[in-house]
mmCIF file of C-alpha atoms and ligand atoms in Angstrom:
data_model
loop_
_atom_site.group_PDB
_atom_site.id
_atom_site.type_symbol
_atom_site.label_atom_id
_atom_site.label_comp_id
_atom_site.label_asym_id
_atom_site.label_seq_id
_atom_site.Cartn_x
_atom_site.Cartn_y
_atom_site.Cartn_z
ATOM 1 C CA MET A 83 105.778 106.723 132.521
ATOM 2 C CA ALA A 84 105.793 104.746 129.267
ATOM 3 C CA THR A 85 103.482 105.719 126.439
ATOM 4 C CA THR A 86 101.766 102.863 124.617
ATOM 5 C CA ALA A 87 101.934 103.054 120.751
ATOM 6 C CA THR A 88 100.595 100.662 118.117
ATOM 7 C CA LEU A 89 103.298 98.821 116.171
ATOM 8 C CA ILE A 90 102.629 97.629 112.561
ATOM 9 C CA PRO A 91 105.857 95.813 111.319
ATOM 10 C CA GLY A 92 104.535 95.793 107.771
ATOM 11 C CA ASP A 93 105.346 93.704 104.668
ATOM 12 C CA GLY A 94 108.545 92.728 102.842
ATOM 13 C CA ILE A 95 111.491 94.249 104.581
ATOM 14 C CA GLY A 96 109.106 95.735 107.170
ATOM 15 C CA PRO A 97 109.435 93.160 109.932
ATOM 16 C CA GLY A 98 113.277 93.232 109.624
ATOM 17 C CA ILE A 99 113.703 96.988 109.832
ATOM 18 C CA THR A 100 111.027 97.170 112.525
ATOM 19 C CA ALA A 101 112.920 94.698 114.798
ATOM 20 C CA ALA A 102 116.045 96.707 114.096
ATOM 21 C CA THR A 103 114.394 99.991 115.037
ATOM 22 C CA LEU A 104 112.972 98.484 118.223
ATOM 23 C CA ARG A 105 116.576 97.462 119.230
ATOM 24 C CA VAL A 106 117.782 100.998 118.789
ATOM 25 C CA LEU A 107 114.747 102.489 120.790
ATOM 26 C CA GLU A 108 115.360 100.017 123.543
ATOM 27 C CA ALA A 109 119.072 100.683 123.723
ATOM 28 C CA ALA A 110 118.299 104.409 123.930
ATOM 29 C CA GLY A 111 115.817 103.797 126.823
ATOM 30 C CA ALA A 112 112.786 105.144 124.867
ATOM 31 C CA PRO A 113 109.709 105.059 127.118
ATOM 32 C CA ILE A 114 107.461 103.376 124.674
ATOM 33 C CA GLU A 115 105.370 100.159 125.080
ATOM 34 C CA TRP A 116 104.135 98.469 121.964
ATOM 35 C CA ASP A 117 100.795 97.036 120.981
ATOM 36 C CA GLU A 118 101.671 95.016 117.907
ATOM 37 C CA HIS A 119 99.174 94.472 115.088
ATOM 38 C CA VAL A 120 99.133 93.403 111.427
ATOM 39 C CA ALA A 121 97.915 95.279 108.251
ATOM 40 C CA GLY A 122 98.355 94.771 104.509
ATOM 41 C CA MET A 123 99.664 91.628 102.929
ATOM 42 C CA ALA A 124 100.732 90.284 106.471
ATOM 43 C CA ALA A 125 97.056 90.513 107.471
ATOM 44 C CA VAL A 126 95.768 88.911 104.212
ATOM 45 C CA GLU A 127 98.285 86.046 104.663
ATOM 46 C CA LEU A 128 96.688 85.389 108.092
ATOM 47 C CA GLY A 129 93.219 85.315 106.459
ATOM 48 C CA GLN A 130 92.288 88.634 107.767
ATOM 49 C CA ASP A 131 91.053 91.928 106.176
ATOM 50 C CA PRO A 132 94.087 94.015 104.885
ATOM 51 C CA LEU A 133 93.119 96.570 107.506
ATOM 52 C CA PRO A 134 91.827 94.540 110.438
ATOM 53 C CA GLN A 135 89.365 96.091 112.945
ATOM 54 C CA GLU A 136 91.728 95.187 115.768
ATOM 55 C CA THR A 137 94.470 97.225 114.264
ATOM 56 C CA LEU A 138 92.140 100.160 113.905
ATOM 57 C CA ASP A 139 90.938 99.687 117.460
ATOM 58 C CA SER A 140 94.492 99.701 118.752
ATOM 59 C CA ILE A 141 95.264 103.003 117.000
ATOM 60 C CA GLU A 142 91.887 104.346 118.076
ATOM 61 C CA GLY A 143 93.049 103.712 121.716
ATOM 62 C CA THR A 144 96.781 104.659 121.504
ATOM 63 C CA ARG A 145 96.419 107.553 118.946
ATOM 64 C CA LEU A 146 100.029 106.799 118.107
ATOM 65 C CA ALA A 147 101.599 104.267 115.703
ATOM 66 C CA LEU A 148 104.879 103.331 114.192
ATOM 67 C CA LYS A 149 104.396 101.546 110.818
ATOM 68 C CA GLY A 150 106.618 99.588 108.525
ATOM 69 C CA PRO A 151 106.056 99.711 104.750
ATOM 70 C CA LEU A 152 102.911 98.004 103.467
ATOM 71 C CA THR A 153 102.699 96.336 100.027
ATOM 72 C CA THR A 154 99.937 97.531 97.799
ATOM 73 C CA PRO A 155 98.895 95.328 94.843
ATOM 74 C CA ILE A 156 99.294 97.316 91.592
ATOM 75 C CA GLY A 157 96.408 97.947 89.244
ATOM 76 C CA SER A 158 93.895 95.529 91.019
ATOM 77 C CA GLY A 159 93.446 94.036 94.449
ATOM 78 C CA PHE A 160 92.952 95.972 97.679
ATOM 79 C CA ARG A 161 93.460 99.721 97.829
ATOM 80 C CA SER A 162 96.471 101.208 99.616
ATOM 81 C CA ILE A 163 96.254 100.631 103.377
ATOM 82 C CA ASN A 164 98.394 103.589 103.982
ATOM 83 C CA VAL A 165 95.907 105.812 102.235
ATOM 84 C CA ALA A 166 93.055 104.085 104.132
ATOM 85 C CA LEU A 167 94.801 104.717 107.451
ATOM 86 C CA ARG A 168 95.348 108.319 106.580
ATOM 87 C CA LYS A 169 91.714 108.789 105.678
ATOM 88 C CA HIS A 170 90.317 106.740 108.662
ATOM 89 C CA PHE A 171 92.138 108.871 111.196
ATOM 90 C CA ASP A 172 91.977 112.047 109.141
ATOM 91 C CA LEU A 173 95.793 112.384 109.238
ATOM 92 C CA TYR A 174 95.782 115.387 107.009
ATOM 93 C CA ALA A 175 99.326 116.474 107.244
ATOM 94 C CA ASN A 176 102.220 114.368 105.845
ATOM 95 C CA VAL A 177 105.455 115.848 107.131
ATOM 96 C CA ARG A 178 108.572 114.679 105.379
ATOM 97 C CA PRO A 179 111.829 116.288 106.673
ATOM 98 C CA ALA A 180 114.770 115.786 104.341
ATOM 99 C CA LYS A 181 118.148 116.420 106.004
ATOM 100 C CA THR A 182 121.528 115.354 104.690
ATOM 101 C CA ILE A 183 123.188 112.962 107.113
ATOM 102 C CA LEU A 184 125.246 111.029 104.603
ATOM 103 C CA PRO A 185 128.948 112.048 104.373
ATOM 104 C CA LYS A 186 129.946 113.003 100.856
ATOM 105 C CA ALA A 187 126.343 113.554 99.828
ATOM 106 C CA ARG A 188 125.657 115.376 96.623
ATOM 107 C CA TYR A 189 123.955 118.189 98.524
ATOM 108 C CA PRO A 190 125.682 118.605 101.910
ATOM 109 C CA ASP A 191 123.831 120.239 104.727
ATOM 110 C CA LEU A 192 120.472 120.222 102.938
ATOM 111 C CA ASP A 193 117.654 120.711 105.443
ATOM 112 C CA LEU A 194 114.151 121.165 104.163
ATOM 113 C CA VAL A 195 110.662 119.927 104.941
ATOM 114 C CA ILE A 196 107.840 118.920 102.677
ATOM 115 C CA VAL A 197 104.294 119.334 104.188
ATOM 116 C CA ARG A 198 101.975 117.303 101.964
ATOM 117 C CA GLU A 199 98.174 117.452 102.072
ATOM 118 C CA ASN A 200 97.294 113.736 102.811
ATOM 119 C CA THR A 201 93.625 113.220 102.309
ATOM 120 C CA GLU A 202 92.445 115.049 99.223
ATOM 121 C CA GLY A 203 93.574 115.631 95.673
ATOM 122 C CA LEU A 204 93.587 112.674 93.216
ATOM 123 C CA TYR A 205 94.217 110.321 96.177
ATOM 124 C CA ALA A 206 90.695 110.863 97.439
ATOM 125 C CA GLY A 207 90.059 107.793 95.308
ATOM 126 C CA ILE A 208 87.110 109.168 93.388
ATOM 127 C CA GLU A 209 87.637 107.383 90.051
ATOM 128 C CA HIS A 210 85.672 105.150 87.709
ATOM 129 C CA PHE A 211 85.661 103.745 84.126
ATOM 130 C CA ILE A 212 83.219 104.751 81.493
ATOM 131 C CA GLY A 213 82.297 102.085 79.022
ATOM 132 C CA MET A 214 81.909 102.788 75.317
ATOM 133 C CA ASP A 215 80.786 100.384 72.576
ATOM 134 C CA LYS A 216 82.108 96.977 73.801
ATOM 135 C CA ASP A 217 84.934 98.266 75.900
ATOM 136 C CA PRO A 218 84.017 98.704 79.591
ATOM 137 C CA LYS A 219 87.235 100.595 80.208
ATOM 138 C CA ALA A 220 87.211 102.888 77.265
ATOM 139 C CA VAL A 221 87.675 105.942 79.503
ATOM 140 C CA ALA A 222 88.962 106.211 83.031
ATOM 141 C CA GLU A 223 88.137 109.315 85.100
ATOM 142 C CA SER A 224 89.699 110.479 88.340
ATOM 143 C CA VAL A 225 88.507 113.551 90.406
ATOM 144 C CA MET A 226 91.003 115.889 91.975
ATOM 145 C CA LEU A 227 89.209 116.902 95.153
ATOM 146 C CA ILE A 228 90.385 120.141 96.751
ATOM 147 C CA THR A 229 88.294 121.846 99.487
ATOM 148 C CA ARG A 230 88.662 125.226 101.020
ATOM 149 C CA TYR A 231 88.670 123.574 104.458
ATOM 150 C CA GLY A 232 91.347 121.054 103.524
ATOM 151 C CA SER A 233 93.582 123.648 101.876
ATOM 152 C CA ASP A 234 93.178 126.041 104.809
ATOM 153 C CA ARG A 235 94.223 123.554 107.502
ATOM 154 C CA ILE A 236 97.225 122.172 105.578
ATOM 155 C CA VAL A 237 98.729 125.602 104.797
ATOM 156 C CA ARG A 238 98.052 126.697 108.300
ATOM 157 C CA PHE A 239 99.755 123.540 109.513
ATOM 158 C CA ALA A 240 102.875 124.478 107.391
ATOM 159 C CA PHE A 241 103.015 127.966 108.829
ATOM 160 C CA GLU A 242 102.599 126.697 112.361
ATOM 161 C CA TYR A 243 105.306 124.058 111.778
ATOM 162 C CA ALA A 244 107.635 126.758 110.322
ATOM 163 C CA LEU A 245 107.082 128.913 113.426
ATOM 164 C CA GLN A 246 107.591 126.013 115.907
ATOM 165 C CA HIS A 247 110.722 124.781 114.102
ATOM 166 C CA ASP A 248 112.433 128.181 113.572
ATOM 167 C CA ARG A 249 111.964 128.041 109.857
ATOM 168 C CA GLU A 250 111.934 131.177 107.728
ATOM 169 C CA ARG A 251 110.050 130.494 104.672
ATOM 170 C CA VAL A 252 106.942 128.596 103.353
ATOM 171 C CA THR A 253 106.754 127.896 99.610
ATOM 172 C CA LEU A 254 103.398 126.866 98.366
ATOM 173 C CA VAL A 255 103.691 124.626 95.312
ATOM 174 C CA HIS A 256 100.759 124.452 92.850
ATOM 175 C CA LYS A 257 99.707 124.075 89.241
ATOM 176 C CA ALA A 258 97.076 126.804 89.252
ATOM 177 C CA ASN A 259 98.073 128.041 85.777
ATOM 178 C CA ILE A 260 96.469 124.931 84.182
ATOM 179 C CA LEU A 261 94.167 123.573 86.872
ATOM 180 C CA LYS A 262 92.439 126.835 87.596
ATOM 181 C CA CYS A 263 89.618 125.481 89.837
ATOM 182 C CA THR A 264 91.334 122.889 92.042
ATOM 183 C CA GLN A 265 94.880 124.288 92.144
ATOM 184 C CA GLY A 266 93.497 127.771 91.891
ATOM 185 C CA LEU A 267 91.517 127.323 95.094
ATOM 186 C CA PHE A 268 94.489 125.826 96.864
ATOM 187 C CA LEU A 269 96.552 128.878 95.910
ATOM 188 C CA GLU A 270 93.845 131.336 96.787
ATOM 189 C CA VAL A 271 93.368 129.844 100.233
ATOM 190 C CA GLY A 272 97.119 129.591 100.673
ATOM 191 C CA ARG A 273 97.621 133.325 99.934
ATOM 192 C CA HIS A 274 94.876 134.199 102.403
ATOM 193 C CA VAL A 275 96.402 132.129 105.249
ATOM 194 C CA ALA A 276 99.845 133.508 104.468
ATOM 195 C CA GLU A 277 98.625 137.105 105.187
ATOM 196 C CA GLU A 278 98.110 136.115 108.851
ATOM 197 C CA TYR A 279 101.811 135.152 109.162
ATOM 198 C CA GLU A 280 103.176 138.198 107.342
ATOM 199 C CA GLY A 281 106.311 139.569 109.175
ATOM 200 C CA ARG A 282 106.853 136.295 110.877
ATOM 201 C CA ILE A 283 107.298 133.723 108.028
ATOM 202 C CA ARG A 284 108.181 134.573 104.432
ATOM 203 C CA PHE A 285 105.683 133.286 101.852
ATOM 204 C CA GLU A 286 106.567 132.259 98.235
ATOM 205 C CA GLU A 287 104.571 130.417 95.613
ATOM 206 C CA LYS A 288 105.917 128.262 92.800
ATOM 207 C CA ILE A 289 104.470 126.125 90.018
ATOM 208 C CA VAL A 290 105.218 122.457 90.531
ATOM 209 C CA ASP A 291 107.254 121.760 87.297
ATOM 210 C CA ASN A 292 109.526 124.665 87.977
ATOM 211 C CA THR A 293 109.830 123.535 91.653
ATOM 212 C CA ALA A 294 111.084 120.144 90.423
ATOM 213 C CA MET A 295 113.822 121.759 88.357
ATOM 214 C CA GLN A 296 114.771 124.246 91.160
ATOM 215 C CA LEU A 297 114.977 121.476 93.684
ATOM 216 C CA VAL A 298 117.675 119.806 91.608
ATOM 217 C CA LEU A 299 119.442 123.037 90.622
ATOM 218 C CA ASP A 300 119.449 124.755 93.960
ATOM 219 C CA PRO A 301 117.522 122.935 96.750
ATOM 220 C CA TYR A 302 118.948 125.328 99.393
ATOM 221 C CA GLN A 303 116.543 128.046 98.329
ATOM 222 C CA PHE A 304 113.730 126.015 99.959
ATOM 223 C CA ASP A 305 112.831 125.710 103.596
ATOM 224 C CA VAL A 306 109.264 124.440 104.141
ATOM 225 C CA ILE A 307 107.259 123.419 101.097
ATOM 226 C CA VAL A 308 103.502 122.983 101.324
ATOM 227 C CA THR A 309 101.590 121.294 98.451
ATOM 228 C CA GLU A 310 98.654 119.129 97.638
ATOM 229 C CA ASN A 311 98.640 115.298 97.834
ATOM 230 C CA MET A 312 100.110 114.046 94.553
ATOM 231 C CA PHE A 313 102.666 116.807 94.039
ATOM 232 C CA GLY A 314 103.820 116.262 97.635
ATOM 233 C CA ASP A 315 104.123 112.521 97.087
ATOM 234 C CA ILE A 316 106.325 113.015 93.979
ATOM 235 C CA LEU A 317 108.408 115.948 95.302
ATOM 236 C CA SER A 318 109.179 114.240 98.609
ATOM 237 C CA ASP A 319 110.738 111.263 96.766
ATOM 238 C CA LEU A 320 112.625 113.634 94.648
ATOM 239 C CA VAL A 321 113.910 115.394 97.749
ATOM 240 C CA ALA A 322 114.675 111.997 99.316
ATOM 241 C CA GLY A 323 116.896 111.391 96.248
ATOM 242 C CA LEU A 324 118.786 114.703 96.980
ATOM 243 C CA ILE A 325 119.723 113.515 100.471
ATOM 244 C CA GLY A 326 120.841 110.084 99.306
ATOM 245 C CA GLY A 327 117.702 108.112 98.769
ATOM 246 C CA LEU A 328 114.601 106.850 100.352
ATOM 247 C CA GLY A 329 116.642 105.039 102.998
ATOM 248 C CA PHE A 330 117.001 108.318 104.896
ATOM 249 C CA ALA A 331 113.515 109.728 104.584
ATOM 250 C CA PRO A 332 111.095 109.452 107.394
ATOM 251 C CA GLY A 333 107.483 110.565 107.322
ATOM 252 C CA ALA A 334 104.931 111.659 109.936
ATOM 253 C CA ASN A 335 101.215 111.504 109.224
ATOM 254 C CA ILE A 336 99.593 113.935 111.653
ATOM 255 C CA GLY A 337 95.922 114.542 112.413
ATOM 256 C CA THR A 338 94.108 116.359 115.077
ATOM 257 C CA ASP A 339 93.634 113.196 117.114
ATOM 258 C CA ALA A 340 96.308 110.676 116.007
ATOM 259 C CA ALA A 341 99.721 110.335 114.409
ATOM 260 C CA ILE A 342 101.332 107.545 112.466
ATOM 261 C CA PHE A 343 105.066 107.560 111.815
ATOM 262 C CA GLU A 344 106.590 105.627 108.967
ATOM 263 C CA ALA A 345 109.510 105.145 106.608
ATOM 264 C CA VAL A 346 108.851 106.786 103.363
ATOM 265 C CA HIS A 347 110.189 103.858 101.230
ATOM 266 C CA GLY A 348 108.120 100.746 100.288
ATOM 267 C CA SER A 349 108.391 97.102 101.241
ATOM 268 C CA ALA A 350 111.245 96.509 98.873
ATOM 269 C CA PRO A 351 110.144 93.031 97.672
ATOM 270 C CA ASP A 352 113.401 92.682 95.662
ATOM 271 C CA ILE A 353 115.516 92.468 98.793
ATOM 272 C CA ALA A 354 112.926 91.135 101.246
ATOM 273 C CA GLY A 355 113.993 88.304 103.437
ATOM 274 C CA GLN A 356 117.696 88.810 102.795
ATOM 275 C CA GLY A 357 118.446 90.784 105.956
ATOM 276 C CA ILE A 358 120.190 93.571 104.126
ATOM 277 C CA ALA A 359 117.681 96.447 104.230
ATOM 278 C CA ASN A 360 118.769 99.812 105.542
ATOM 279 C CA PRO A 361 116.700 100.538 108.583
ATOM 280 C CA SER A 362 117.663 104.270 108.801
ATOM 281 C CA SER A 363 114.362 105.632 107.419
ATOM 282 C CA LEU A 364 112.291 103.766 110.106
ATOM 283 C CA VAL A 365 114.753 104.683 112.831
ATOM 284 C CA LEU A 366 114.413 108.356 111.803
ATOM 285 C CA ALA A 367 110.604 107.984 111.793
ATOM 286 C CA ALA A 368 110.901 106.656 115.311
ATOM 287 C CA CYS A 369 112.908 109.755 116.089
ATOM 288 C CA LEU A 370 110.035 111.917 114.757
ATOM 289 C CA MET A 371 107.754 109.991 117.062
ATOM 290 C CA LEU A 372 110.031 110.781 120.030
ATOM 291 C CA ASP A 373 109.988 114.502 119.098
ATOM 292 C CA HIS A 374 106.213 114.237 118.959
ATOM 293 C CA LEU A 375 106.281 112.837 122.504
ATOM 294 C CA ASP A 376 108.449 115.666 123.702
ATOM 295 C CA GLU A 377 111.435 113.302 123.922
ATOM 296 C CA GLY A 378 113.584 115.480 121.521
ATOM 297 C CA GLY A 379 116.710 114.707 123.654
ATOM 298 C CA LEU A 380 116.424 110.997 123.068
ATOM 299 C CA ALA A 381 115.682 111.495 119.400
ATOM 300 C CA GLY A 382 118.786 113.737 119.041
ATOM 301 C CA ARG A 383 121.013 111.034 120.646
ATOM 302 C CA ILE A 384 119.769 108.400 118.222
ATOM 303 C CA ARG A 385 120.156 110.730 115.162
ATOM 304 C CA THR A 386 123.710 111.460 116.334
ATOM 305 C CA ALA A 387 124.551 107.776 116.732
ATOM 306 C CA LEU A 388 123.078 107.069 113.265
ATOM 307 C CA GLU A 389 125.085 110.014 111.688
ATOM 308 C CA GLU A 390 128.297 108.802 113.433
ATOM 309 C CA THR A 391 127.791 105.302 112.093
ATOM 310 C CA LEU A 392 127.440 106.612 108.615
ATOM 311 C CA ARG A 393 130.358 109.007 108.964
ATOM 312 C CA GLU A 394 132.595 106.142 110.216
ATOM 313 C CA GLY A 395 131.493 104.174 107.179
ATOM 314 C CA ARG A 396 132.741 100.793 108.542
ATOM 315 C CA VAL A 397 129.456 99.064 108.825
ATOM 316 C CA LEU A 398 127.030 99.888 106.007
ATOM 317 C CA THR A 399 124.167 98.129 104.233
ATOM 318 C CA PRO A 400 124.586 97.295 100.488
ATOM 319 C CA ASP A 401 122.418 100.296 99.415
ATOM 320 C CA LEU A 402 125.102 102.509 101.012
ATOM 321 C CA GLY A 403 127.982 100.685 99.252
ATOM 322 C CA GLY A 404 128.627 98.376 102.185
ATOM 323 C CA GLU A 405 128.328 94.638 102.852
ATOM 324 C CA ALA A 406 126.707 94.586 106.307
ATOM 325 C CA GLY A 407 123.286 93.227 107.129
ATOM 326 C CA THR A 408 120.568 95.130 108.840
ATOM 327 C CA GLU A 409 121.442 93.633 112.229
ATOM 328 C CA ASP A 410 125.166 94.476 112.042
ATOM 329 C CA PHE A 411 124.328 98.013 111.015
ATOM 330 C CA VAL A 412 121.976 98.470 113.987
ATOM 331 C CA SER A 413 124.493 96.967 116.346
ATOM 332 C CA ALA A 414 127.024 99.683 115.189
ATOM 333 C CA VAL A 415 124.399 102.338 115.790
ATOM 334 C CA ILE A 416 123.852 100.968 119.331
ATOM 335 C CA ASP A 417 127.571 100.893 119.902
ATOM 336 C CA HIS A 418 127.678 104.653 119.051
ATOM 337 C CA LEU A 419 124.752 105.279 121.358
ATOM 338 C CA ALA A 420 126.518 103.546 124.232
ATOM 339 C CA ARG A 421 129.778 105.413 123.543
ATOM 340 C CA ASP A 422 127.996 108.744 123.454
ATOM 341 C CA VAL A 423 126.414 108.091 126.840
ATOM 342 C CA ALA A 424 129.783 106.998 128.262
ATOM 343 C CA ALA A 425 131.287 110.243 126.959
ATOM 344 C CA VAL A 426 128.680 112.415 128.751
HETATM 345 P P1 LIG B 296 110.358 100.552 97.370
HETATM 346 O O1 LIG B 296 110.566 101.813 98.130
HETATM 347 O O2 LIG B 296 109.778 99.373 98.171
HETATM 348 O O3 LIG B 296 111.691 100.077 96.650
HETATM 349 C C1 LIG B 296 112.349 100.926 95.669
HETATM 350 C C2 LIG B 296 113.767 100.607 95.605
HETATM 351 O O4 LIG B 296 114.498 100.995 96.765
HETATM 352 C C3 LIG B 296 113.949 99.009 95.588
HETATM 353 O O5 LIG B 296 115.155 98.754 94.788
HETATM 354 C C4 LIG B 296 114.334 98.640 96.954
HETATM 355 O O6 LIG B 296 115.181 97.508 97.099
HETATM 356 C C5 LIG B 296 115.015 99.910 97.493
HETATM 357 N N1 LIG B 296 114.755 100.128 98.893
HETATM 358 C C6 LIG B 296 113.620 100.591 99.466
HETATM 359 N N2 LIG B 296 113.781 100.664 100.813
HETATM 360 C C7 LIG B 296 114.996 100.218 101.119
HETATM 361 C C8 LIG B 296 115.710 100.049 102.364
HETATM 362 N N3 LIG B 296 115.269 100.408 103.485
HETATM 363 N N4 LIG B 296 117.006 99.624 102.212
HETATM 364 C C9 LIG B 296 117.616 99.311 101.035
HETATM 365 N N5 LIG B 296 116.955 99.422 99.901
HETATM 366 C C10 LIG B 296 115.714 99.925 99.840
HETATM 367 O O7 LIG B 296 109.249 100.930 96.221
HETATM 368 P P2 LIG B 296 108.486 99.961 95.264
HETATM 369 O O8 LIG B 296 109.386 98.874 94.796
HETATM 370 O O9 LIG B 296 107.908 100.865 94.237
HETATM 371 O O10 LIG B 296 107.293 99.459 96.084
HETATM 372 C C11 LIG B 296 107.279 98.150 96.707
HETATM 373 C C12 LIG B 296 105.971 97.992 97.525
HETATM 374 O O11 LIG B 296 105.890 98.921 98.544
HETATM 375 C C13 LIG B 296 104.683 98.382 96.638
HETATM 376 O O12 LIG B 296 103.695 97.428 97.065
HETATM 377 C C14 LIG B 296 104.297 99.748 97.037
HETATM 378 O O13 LIG B 296 102.901 99.960 96.988
HETATM 379 C C15 LIG B 296 104.733 99.732 98.568
HETATM 380 N N6 LIG B 296 105.006 101.048 99.133
HETATM 381 C C16 LIG B 296 104.536 101.241 100.382
HETATM 382 C C17 LIG B 296 104.820 102.417 101.087
HETATM 383 C C18 LIG B 296 104.484 102.561 102.518
HETATM 384 O O14 LIG B 296 104.056 101.689 103.135
HETATM 385 N N7 LIG B 296 104.663 103.757 103.059
HETATM 386 C C19 LIG B 296 105.480 103.586 100.327
HETATM 387 C C20 LIG B 296 105.906 103.188 98.987
HETATM 388 C C21 LIG B 296 105.606 102.057 98.423
#
């Protein structure tokens, strides 16, 4: 029986890579029916709220969504709809697997996962200006919110993820040497949770700046990284760079009652409308969704077809050094899917 999922094509390159991803899912026979809705700029352009109630209602019903990138105005304008969605559905775990699938990648066979806390930290959005003399913006203040509850559930999530995915190690990344209260609490709770998994999953702790350097020098020493919101945001882009760029990084936002899957990259306004975006990240996000639906076999077939297309190197988008458009790239992936089925 097909599962219904909410579909948000998104802004910029979003609609193009979403259409491409749906073609791949359809060709693979994925049992998903879509309930399509808008959010972000696409909603504003239709005269709606950037996060329309209908979109929220749909996810409320399906508890499952695939989302293209959404544009967030910089400095002013509406707040990030991605952050709002994570908060609304309490999607507290952001899971970003980074696996090398590009041939001739700088770090071959890299396979690590960042589990980022998704609702707290500086992204809780508790910030304000303090006026002085005649300057209403003389000081800006932002609160890094870390709770025992939030730290406990994200570290626990990382350990459970490690167990379920046959991973060996969880590294907790922090800055408790400087931020003794907030980061100190995160570390304290993390150490406590780790004790429960002793003998099953190895636990390590690392300061964030050192982690950034170690990731570049020797990323193979990491397996599952768990960290707070902003460090996770920055490190997951760094790690995406290690495997060849944001074009290959999918993300899953998981809560107790809902899950939203997305490409890690943004709406790429510089190439929007040109039909040349690389759809791999959203295709891989859809694979994470299939894993979530216990359709790991289908997800595996799609990942293999994508890897074969990249390895063959005949039809590649410009970010990969090729000249093909999104549609041609996806057609090549679908050809590989069909060939793989014929070979079985
Ligand atoms: P971006 O990820 O959109 O683009 C960075 C660079 O990577 C650009 O040169 C772009 O052309 C390239 N790029 C990104 N995705 C690509 C793809 N699939 N194929 C080929 N090239 C690709 O980041 P940027 O420019 O900082 O942000 C643009 C907008 O996206 C902003 O409004 C930002 O807030 C939003 N954004 C949304 C995210 C989401 O919805 N999850 C995540 C990150 C940014």
